CSV table of C-alpha atoms in Angstrom, one decimal:
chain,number,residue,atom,x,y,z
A,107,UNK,CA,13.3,1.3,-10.0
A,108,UNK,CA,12.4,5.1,-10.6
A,109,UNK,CA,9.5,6.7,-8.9
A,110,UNK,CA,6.6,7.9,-11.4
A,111,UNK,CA,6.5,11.2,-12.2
A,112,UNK,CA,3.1,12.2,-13.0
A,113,UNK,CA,3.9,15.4,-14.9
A,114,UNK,CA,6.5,13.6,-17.7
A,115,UNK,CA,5.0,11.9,-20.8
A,116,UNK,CA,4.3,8.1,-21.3
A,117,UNK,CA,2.6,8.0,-18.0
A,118,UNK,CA,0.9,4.3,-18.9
A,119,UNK,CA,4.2,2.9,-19.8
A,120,UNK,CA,6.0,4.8,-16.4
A,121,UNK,CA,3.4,2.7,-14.3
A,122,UNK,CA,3.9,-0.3,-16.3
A,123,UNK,CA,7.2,0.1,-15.2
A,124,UNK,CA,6.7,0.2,-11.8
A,125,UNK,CA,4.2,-2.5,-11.1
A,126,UNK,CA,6.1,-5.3,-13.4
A,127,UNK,CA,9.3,-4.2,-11.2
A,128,UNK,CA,7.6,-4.7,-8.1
A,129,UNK,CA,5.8,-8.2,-9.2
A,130,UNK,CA,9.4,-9.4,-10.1
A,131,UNK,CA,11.1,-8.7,-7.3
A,132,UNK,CA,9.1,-7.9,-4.0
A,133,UNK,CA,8.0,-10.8,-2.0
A,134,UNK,CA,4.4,-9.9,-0.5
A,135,UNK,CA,1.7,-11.3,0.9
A,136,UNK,CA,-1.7,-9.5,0.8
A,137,UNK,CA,-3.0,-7.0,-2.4
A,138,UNK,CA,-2.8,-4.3,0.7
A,139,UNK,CA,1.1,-5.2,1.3
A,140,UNK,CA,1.4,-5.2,-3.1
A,141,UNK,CA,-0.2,-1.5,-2.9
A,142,UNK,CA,1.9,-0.4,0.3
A,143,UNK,CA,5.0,-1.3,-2.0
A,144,UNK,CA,3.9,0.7,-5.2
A,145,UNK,CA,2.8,3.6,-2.8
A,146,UNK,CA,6.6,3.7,-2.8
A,147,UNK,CA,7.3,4.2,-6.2
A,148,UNK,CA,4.1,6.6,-6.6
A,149,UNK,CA,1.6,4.2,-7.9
A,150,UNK,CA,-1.7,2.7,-6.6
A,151,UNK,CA,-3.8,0.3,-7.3
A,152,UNK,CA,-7.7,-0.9,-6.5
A,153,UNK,CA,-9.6,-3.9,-7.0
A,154,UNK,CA,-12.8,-3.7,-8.3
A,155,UNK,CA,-15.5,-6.0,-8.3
A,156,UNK,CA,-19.1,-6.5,-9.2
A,157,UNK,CA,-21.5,-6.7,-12.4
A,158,UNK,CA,-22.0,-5.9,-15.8
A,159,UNK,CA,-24.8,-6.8,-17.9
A,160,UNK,CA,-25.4,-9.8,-15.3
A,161,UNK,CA,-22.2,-11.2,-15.1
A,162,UNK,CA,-19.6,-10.9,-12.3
A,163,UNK,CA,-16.6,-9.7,-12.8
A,164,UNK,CA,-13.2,-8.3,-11.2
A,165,UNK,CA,-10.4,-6.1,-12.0
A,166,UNK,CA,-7.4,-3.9,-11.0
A,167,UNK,CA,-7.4,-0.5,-11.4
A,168,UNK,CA,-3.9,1.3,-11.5
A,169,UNK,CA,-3.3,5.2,-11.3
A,170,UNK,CA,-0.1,7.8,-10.6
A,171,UNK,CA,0.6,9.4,-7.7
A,172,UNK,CA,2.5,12.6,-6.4
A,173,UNK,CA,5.3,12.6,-4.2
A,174,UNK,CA,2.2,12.8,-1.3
A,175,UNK,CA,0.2,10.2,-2.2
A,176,UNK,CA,-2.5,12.4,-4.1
A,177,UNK,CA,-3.9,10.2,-7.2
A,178,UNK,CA,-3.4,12.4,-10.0
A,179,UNK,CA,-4.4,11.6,-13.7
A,180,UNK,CA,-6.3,9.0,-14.9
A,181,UNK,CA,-7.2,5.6,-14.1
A,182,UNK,CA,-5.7,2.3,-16.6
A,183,UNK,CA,-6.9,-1.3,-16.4
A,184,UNK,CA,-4.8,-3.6,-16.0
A,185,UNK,CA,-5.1,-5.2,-19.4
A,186,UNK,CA,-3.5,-1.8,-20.8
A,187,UNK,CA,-0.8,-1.8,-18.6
A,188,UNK,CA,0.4,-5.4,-19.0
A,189,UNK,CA,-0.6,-9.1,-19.6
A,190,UNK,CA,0.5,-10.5,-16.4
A,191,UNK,CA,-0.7,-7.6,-13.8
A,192,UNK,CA,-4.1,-8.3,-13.6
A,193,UNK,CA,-5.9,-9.9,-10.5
A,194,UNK,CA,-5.8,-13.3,-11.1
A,195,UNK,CA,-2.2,-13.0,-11.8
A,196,UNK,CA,-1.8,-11.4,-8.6
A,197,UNK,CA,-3.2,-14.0,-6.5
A,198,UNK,CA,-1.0,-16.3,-7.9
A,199,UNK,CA,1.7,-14.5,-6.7
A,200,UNK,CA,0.6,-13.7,-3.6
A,201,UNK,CA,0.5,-17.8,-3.2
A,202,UNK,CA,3.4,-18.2,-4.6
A,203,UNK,CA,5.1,-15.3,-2.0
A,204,UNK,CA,3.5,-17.1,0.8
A,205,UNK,CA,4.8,-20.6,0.3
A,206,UNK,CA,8.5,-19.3,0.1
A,207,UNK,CA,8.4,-16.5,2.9
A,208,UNK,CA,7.1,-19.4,5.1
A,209,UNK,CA,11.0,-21.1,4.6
A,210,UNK,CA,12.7,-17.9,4.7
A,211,UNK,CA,11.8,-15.8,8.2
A,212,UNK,CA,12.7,-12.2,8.1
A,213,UNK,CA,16.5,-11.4,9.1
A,214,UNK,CA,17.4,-10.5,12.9
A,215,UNK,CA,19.2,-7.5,11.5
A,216,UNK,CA,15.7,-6.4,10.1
A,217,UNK,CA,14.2,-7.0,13.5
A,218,UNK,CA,17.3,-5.4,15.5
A,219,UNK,CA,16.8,-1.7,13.3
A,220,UNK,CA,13.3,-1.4,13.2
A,221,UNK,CA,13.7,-2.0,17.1
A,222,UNK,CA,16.7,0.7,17.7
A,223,UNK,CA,13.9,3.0,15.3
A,224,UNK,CA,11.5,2.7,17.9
A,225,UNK,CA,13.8,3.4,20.8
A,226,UNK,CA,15.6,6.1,19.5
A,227,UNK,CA,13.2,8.0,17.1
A,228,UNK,CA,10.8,10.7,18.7
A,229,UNK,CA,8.1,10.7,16.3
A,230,UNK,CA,6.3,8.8,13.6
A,231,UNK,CA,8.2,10.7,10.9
A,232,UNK,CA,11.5,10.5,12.6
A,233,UNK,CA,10.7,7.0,12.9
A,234,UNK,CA,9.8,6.7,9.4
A,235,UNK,CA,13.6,8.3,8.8
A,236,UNK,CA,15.4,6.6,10.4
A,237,UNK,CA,14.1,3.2,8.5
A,238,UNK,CA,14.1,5.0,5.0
A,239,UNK,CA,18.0,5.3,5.9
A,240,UNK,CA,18.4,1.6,6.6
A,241,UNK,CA,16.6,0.9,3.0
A,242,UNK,CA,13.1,-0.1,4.9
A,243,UNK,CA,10.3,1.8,4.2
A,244,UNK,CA,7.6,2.2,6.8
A,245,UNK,CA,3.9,2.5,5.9
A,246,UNK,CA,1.6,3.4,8.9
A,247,UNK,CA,-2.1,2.6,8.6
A,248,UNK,CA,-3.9,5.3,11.1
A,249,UNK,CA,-7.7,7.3,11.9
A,250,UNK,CA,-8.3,10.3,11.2
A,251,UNK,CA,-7.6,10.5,15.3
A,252,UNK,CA,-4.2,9.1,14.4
A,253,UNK,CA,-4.7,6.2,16.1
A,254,UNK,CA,-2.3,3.2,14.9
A,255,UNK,CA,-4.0,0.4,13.5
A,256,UNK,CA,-1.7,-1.5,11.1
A,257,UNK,CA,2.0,-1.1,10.0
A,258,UNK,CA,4.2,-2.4,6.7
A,259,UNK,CA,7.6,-2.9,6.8
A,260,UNK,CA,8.9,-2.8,3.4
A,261,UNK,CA,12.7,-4.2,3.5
A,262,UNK,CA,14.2,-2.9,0.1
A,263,UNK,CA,17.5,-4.6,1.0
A,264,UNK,CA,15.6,-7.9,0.4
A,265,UNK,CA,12.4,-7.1,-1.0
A,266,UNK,CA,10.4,-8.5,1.5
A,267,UNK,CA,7.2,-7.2,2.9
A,268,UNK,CA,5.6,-7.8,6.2
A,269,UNK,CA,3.3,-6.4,8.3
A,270,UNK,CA,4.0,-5.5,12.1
A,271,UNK,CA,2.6,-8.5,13.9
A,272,UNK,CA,3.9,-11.0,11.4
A,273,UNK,CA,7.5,-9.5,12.5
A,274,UNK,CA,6.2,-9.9,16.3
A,275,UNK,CA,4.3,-8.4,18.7
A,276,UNK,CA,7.2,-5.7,19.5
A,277,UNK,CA,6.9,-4.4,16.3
A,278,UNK,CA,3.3,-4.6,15.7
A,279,UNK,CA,1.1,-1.5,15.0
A,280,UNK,CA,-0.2,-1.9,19.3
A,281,UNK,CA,3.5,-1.1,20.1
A,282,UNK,CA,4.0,1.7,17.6
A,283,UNK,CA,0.3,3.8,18.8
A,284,UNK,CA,1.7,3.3,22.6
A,285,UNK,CA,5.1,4.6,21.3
A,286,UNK,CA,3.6,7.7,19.1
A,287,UNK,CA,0.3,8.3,20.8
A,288,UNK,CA,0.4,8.0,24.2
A,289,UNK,CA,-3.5,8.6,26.1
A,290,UNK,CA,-4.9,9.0,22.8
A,291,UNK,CA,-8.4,8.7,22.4
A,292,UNK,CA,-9.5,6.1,20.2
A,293,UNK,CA,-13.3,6.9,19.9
A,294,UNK,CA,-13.1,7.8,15.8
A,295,UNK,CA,-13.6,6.1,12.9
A,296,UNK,CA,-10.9,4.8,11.1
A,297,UNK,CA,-9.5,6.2,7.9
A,298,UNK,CA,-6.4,4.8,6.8
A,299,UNK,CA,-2.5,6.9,6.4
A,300,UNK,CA,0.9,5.3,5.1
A,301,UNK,CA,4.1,5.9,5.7
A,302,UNK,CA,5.4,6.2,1.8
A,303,UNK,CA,2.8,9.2,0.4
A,304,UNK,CA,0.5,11.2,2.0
A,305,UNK,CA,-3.3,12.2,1.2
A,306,UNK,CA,-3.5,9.4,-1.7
A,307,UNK,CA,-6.8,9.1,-3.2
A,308,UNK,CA,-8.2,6.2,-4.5
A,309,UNK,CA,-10.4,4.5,-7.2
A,310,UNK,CA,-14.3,5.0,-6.9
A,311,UNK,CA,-16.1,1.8,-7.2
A,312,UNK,CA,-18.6,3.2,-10.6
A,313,UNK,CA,-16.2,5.0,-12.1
A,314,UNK,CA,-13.3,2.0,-11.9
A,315,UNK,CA,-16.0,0.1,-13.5
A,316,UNK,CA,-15.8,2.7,-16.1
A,317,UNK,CA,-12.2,2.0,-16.5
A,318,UNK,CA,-12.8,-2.1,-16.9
A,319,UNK,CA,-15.4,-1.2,-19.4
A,320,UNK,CA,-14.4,1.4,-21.4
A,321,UNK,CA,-11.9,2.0,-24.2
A,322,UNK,CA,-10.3,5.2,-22.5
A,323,UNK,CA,-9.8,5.3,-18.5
A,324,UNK,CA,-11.3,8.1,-16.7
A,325,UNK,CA,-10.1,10.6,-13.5
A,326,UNK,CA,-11.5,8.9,-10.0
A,327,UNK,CA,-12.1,10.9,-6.9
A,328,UNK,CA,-12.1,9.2,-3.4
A,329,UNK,CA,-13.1,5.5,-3.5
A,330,UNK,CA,-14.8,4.2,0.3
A,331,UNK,CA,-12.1,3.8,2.2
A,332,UNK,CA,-12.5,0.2,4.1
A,333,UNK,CA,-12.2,-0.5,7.5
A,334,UNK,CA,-8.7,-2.1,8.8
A,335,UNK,CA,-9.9,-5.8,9.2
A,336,UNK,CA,-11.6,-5.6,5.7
A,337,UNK,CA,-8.7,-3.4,3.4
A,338,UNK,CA,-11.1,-3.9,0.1
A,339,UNK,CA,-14.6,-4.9,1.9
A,340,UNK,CA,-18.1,-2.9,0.8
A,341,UNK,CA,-17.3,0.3,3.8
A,342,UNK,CA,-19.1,4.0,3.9
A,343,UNK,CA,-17.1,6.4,3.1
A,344,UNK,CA,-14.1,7.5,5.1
A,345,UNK,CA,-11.3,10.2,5.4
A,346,UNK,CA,-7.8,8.8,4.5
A,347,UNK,CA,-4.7,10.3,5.0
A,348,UNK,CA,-1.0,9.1,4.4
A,349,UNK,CA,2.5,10.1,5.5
A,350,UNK,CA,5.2,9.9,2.8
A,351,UNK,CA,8.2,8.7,3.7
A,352,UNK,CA,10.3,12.2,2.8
């Protein structure tokens, strides 16, 4: 699957692309493991929720990346990047991922190299490397104090996704802040940073509801960026930051 590349033409049709790929062949299990996956291939995505004109309603949001996770361009609905990418499709294959990664466990040999990684590599981004040579991206969820709160292992070998503490608690995002940040202080509030692109914006709440309601999408700057036991809750605004996988 090719990366998007924000500055070539048919942008709407490179992201459709990219997220029907990833719905076909990667097996995840949250909409925050579905973004960590297109993060990879420099897209992202936001669900958007609320009213109009007294009725509820709910959406997804995709954009375009660059090569360090900065949204660039404009926003497109889901309905104009494909028929079966829109939320409700989504959930059903999130259930649908669920059900059959409960009969197939992820691989020792997964679990044997992301250990070795965190043995052998000296830092978060040789840590990062050393996966990305195996075929596993890494996606680290941190604050702006770079405390570790949350990682996603992304196995491209078998295009499974799974987050640290589903693997176990060796490889959980505890064992990776002792490992990287040793006496840090954890006094800040969190902002979020993935190991695939770095300094990604996202989709503001009014002006994705633009995008679900209007003909043309619009540019977004930084949407509230949620806290790490609520991905895509109602948050104040944070900082994010992510680290891109080079």
């Amino acid at each position: 699957m090719t990366p998007v590349d924000y500055k070539n033409a048919n942008l709407k049709n490179q992201i459709a692309n990219v997220v029907n790929g990833v719905l076909r062949q990667y097996r995840f299990q949250s909409i925050k493991e579905f973004k960590a996956v297109l993060n990879q291939f420099n897209v992202t995505v936001e669900e958007v929720r609320g009213q109009a004109a007294g009725k509820p309603y709910q959406g997804l949001v995709y954009a375009a990346t660059d090569n360090n996770g900065k949204r660039v361009g404009v926003g497109i609905k889901s309905s104009k990047v494909g028929r079966n990418v829109g939320l409700a499709a989504l959930l059903r294959r999130i259930g649908f991922n669920k059900s059959w990664m409960k009969k197939h466990p992820p691989s020792p040999e997964l679990k044997n190299i992301i250990t070795n990684a965190i043995k052998t590599a000296p830092t978060k981004k040789e840590f990062i490397h050393t996966l990305q040579s195996k075929n596993i991206g890494a996606v680290i969820w941190q604050n702006d104090s770079g405390h570790i709160y949350g990682v996603t292992y992304i196995d491209h070998n078998s295009k499974c996704v799974f987050k640290g503490s589903a693997l176990g608690k060796e490889y959980s995002a505890g064992i990776i802040n002792q490992r990287y940040n040793p006496g840090e202080n954890e006094l800040h509030e969190p902002v979020w940073e993935q190991g695939g692109n770095s300094g990604s914006r996202e989709v503001s709440l009014s002006e994705a509801i633009l995008d679900l309601f209007s003909l043309e999408s619009v540019p977004h700057p930084a949407i509230d960026d949620p806290e790490p036991g609520n991905p895509y809750g109602k948050k104040k605004k944070r900082k994010k930051k992510i680290l891109q996988s080079l």
